Short mmCIF file of C-alpha atoms in Angstrom, two decimals:
data_model
loop_
_atom_site.label_atom_id
_atom_site.label_comp_id
_atom_site.label_asym_id
_atom_site.label_seq_id
_atom_site.Cartn_x
_atom_site.Cartn_y
_atom_site.Cartn_z
CA MET F 26 -7.18 35.56 15.24
CA LYS F 27 -7.31 39.26 14.58
CA THR F 28 -5.09 41.26 12.56
CA ASP F 29 -4.86 45.28 12.39
CA ASN F 30 -4.77 46.40 8.90
CA VAL F 31 -3.56 49.77 8.36
CA ILE F 32 -5.41 51.15 5.20
CA THR F 33 -3.52 54.12 3.61
CA LYS F 34 -5.57 56.07 0.95
CA GLY F 35 -3.46 56.64 -2.50
CA ARG F 36 -2.85 59.48 -3.81
CA GLY F 37 -3.84 58.53 -7.30
CA ASN F 38 -0.95 56.91 -8.83
CA VAL F 39 0.25 53.53 -7.37
CA PHE F 40 3.64 54.08 -8.53
CA ALA F 41 4.37 57.13 -6.20
CA ASP F 42 2.40 55.22 -3.81
CA LEU F 43 4.87 52.55 -3.41
CA GLY F 44 7.96 54.89 -3.61
CA LEU F 45 8.94 53.85 -7.11
CA PRO F 46 11.76 56.26 -9.22
CA ASN F 47 10.06 57.69 -12.09
CA PRO F 48 6.31 57.48 -10.95
CA GLU F 49 4.73 59.88 -13.20
CA GLU F 50 6.41 58.20 -16.35
CA ASP F 51 5.27 54.80 -14.96
CA HIS F 52 1.78 55.99 -14.73
CA LEU F 53 1.71 57.46 -18.14
CA LYS F 54 3.09 54.16 -19.57
CA ALA F 55 0.36 52.12 -17.70
CA GLN F 56 -2.64 54.79 -19.20
CA LEU F 57 -0.88 53.86 -22.59
CA THR F 58 -0.75 50.56 -22.44
CA ALA F 59 -4.32 50.36 -21.10
CA ARG F 60 -5.36 52.34 -24.46
CA ILE F 61 -3.25 50.01 -26.19
CA GLN F 62 -4.71 47.01 -24.63
CA GLU F 63 -8.62 48.34 -25.11
CA PHE F 64 -8.03 48.79 -28.65
CA ILE F 65 -6.42 45.24 -29.64
CA THR F 66 -9.29 43.70 -27.74
CA GLN F 67 -11.94 45.86 -29.94
CA LYS F 68 -10.48 45.10 -33.03
CA ALA F 69 -10.60 41.36 -31.85
CA LEU F 70 -6.71 40.91 -32.91
CA THR F 71 -4.50 37.96 -32.07
CA GLN F 72 -1.09 38.70 -30.16
CA ALA F 73 0.54 37.20 -33.50
CA ARG F 74 -1.31 39.67 -35.66
CA VAL F 75 -0.69 42.33 -33.19
CA ALA F 76 2.90 41.37 -33.54
CA VAL F 77 2.97 41.75 -37.34
CA LEU F 78 1.38 44.89 -37.26
CA LEU F 79 4.01 46.31 -34.78
CA GLY F 80 7.13 44.79 -36.16
CA MET F 81 7.98 42.95 -32.84
CA ASP F 82 7.61 39.33 -31.78
CA GLN F 83 4.90 37.71 -30.18
CA PRO F 84 6.55 37.80 -26.47
CA LYS F 85 6.81 41.40 -26.47
CA VAL F 86 3.10 41.74 -27.19
CA SER F 87 2.46 39.26 -24.46
CA HIS F 88 4.82 41.49 -22.09
CA LEU F 89 2.77 44.73 -23.26
CA LEU F 90 -0.65 43.13 -23.16
CA ARG F 91 0.34 41.97 -19.22
CA GLY F 92 1.32 45.39 -18.32
CA ARG F 93 5.33 44.77 -18.51
CA PHE F 94 5.86 47.78 -20.15
CA SER F 95 9.30 48.61 -18.48
CA GLY F 96 11.08 48.00 -21.81
CA PHE F 97 8.84 50.34 -23.72
CA SER F 98 9.58 53.90 -23.87
CA VAL F 99 6.58 56.75 -24.06
CA GLU F 100 8.04 57.17 -27.83
CA ARG F 101 7.48 53.65 -28.28
CA LEU F 102 3.73 53.14 -26.82
CA PHE F 103 2.86 56.70 -29.05
CA GLU F 104 4.39 54.57 -32.17
CA ILE F 105 2.26 51.55 -31.28
CA LEU F 106 -0.59 53.43 -31.06
CA ASN F 107 -0.07 54.70 -34.44
CA ARG F 108 0.37 51.59 -35.68
CA LEU F 109 -2.87 50.54 -34.61
CA GLY F 110 -4.51 53.14 -36.59
CA HIS F 111 -4.95 55.82 -33.58
CA ASN F 112 -3.75 59.21 -33.57
CA VAL F 113 -1.79 60.73 -30.24
CA GLU F 114 -2.06 63.94 -29.31
CA VAL F 115 -0.13 65.78 -26.82
CA ARG F 116 -1.82 69.17 -25.15
CA ILE F 117 0.07 71.31 -22.62
CA SER F 118 -2.40 73.57 -20.54
CA GLU F 119 -2.03 77.03 -21.04
CA LYS F 120 -3.33 77.88 -17.47
CA GLU F 121 -0.50 77.34 -14.86
CA CYS F 122 -1.12 75.46 -11.62
CA ALA F 123 1.35 74.90 -8.69
CA PRO F 124 4.39 72.19 -9.58
CA GLU F 125 2.62 69.88 -6.88
CA ARG F 126 -0.79 70.14 -8.87
CA ALA F 127 0.37 69.60 -12.10
CA ARG F 128 -0.44 65.94 -13.49
CA THR F 129 -0.22 63.80 -16.47
CA SER F 130 -3.30 62.16 -18.14
CA VAL F 131 -4.42 60.41 -21.13
CA ALA F 132 -8.04 60.51 -22.39
CA THR F 133 -9.65 59.05 -25.33
CA CYS F 134 -11.18 61.49 -28.09
CA ARG F 135 -14.18 59.66 -29.16
#
């Protein structure tokens, strides 16, 4: 049985590709959440320990580590990174570009 699969190349933001509201914010949250997960793994912290460090209950930590970030604001994710011992810098480029080419990204400085 043959099926015809259609493959569409993504635009770099799965949230926009899916037509979800606020795709740029969700993309930023996903990037921040990935960094949080990375730092927690590097530090070999348990969810219980992370919950104490962040001042939240363990189920919320579990949701965050599973990528369920809808209940977290960008500012809250910045605060979580700070509580894990990481500085957060927001830089805005001086050079202007066309609005459709403007983007938001997260980079880790080593």
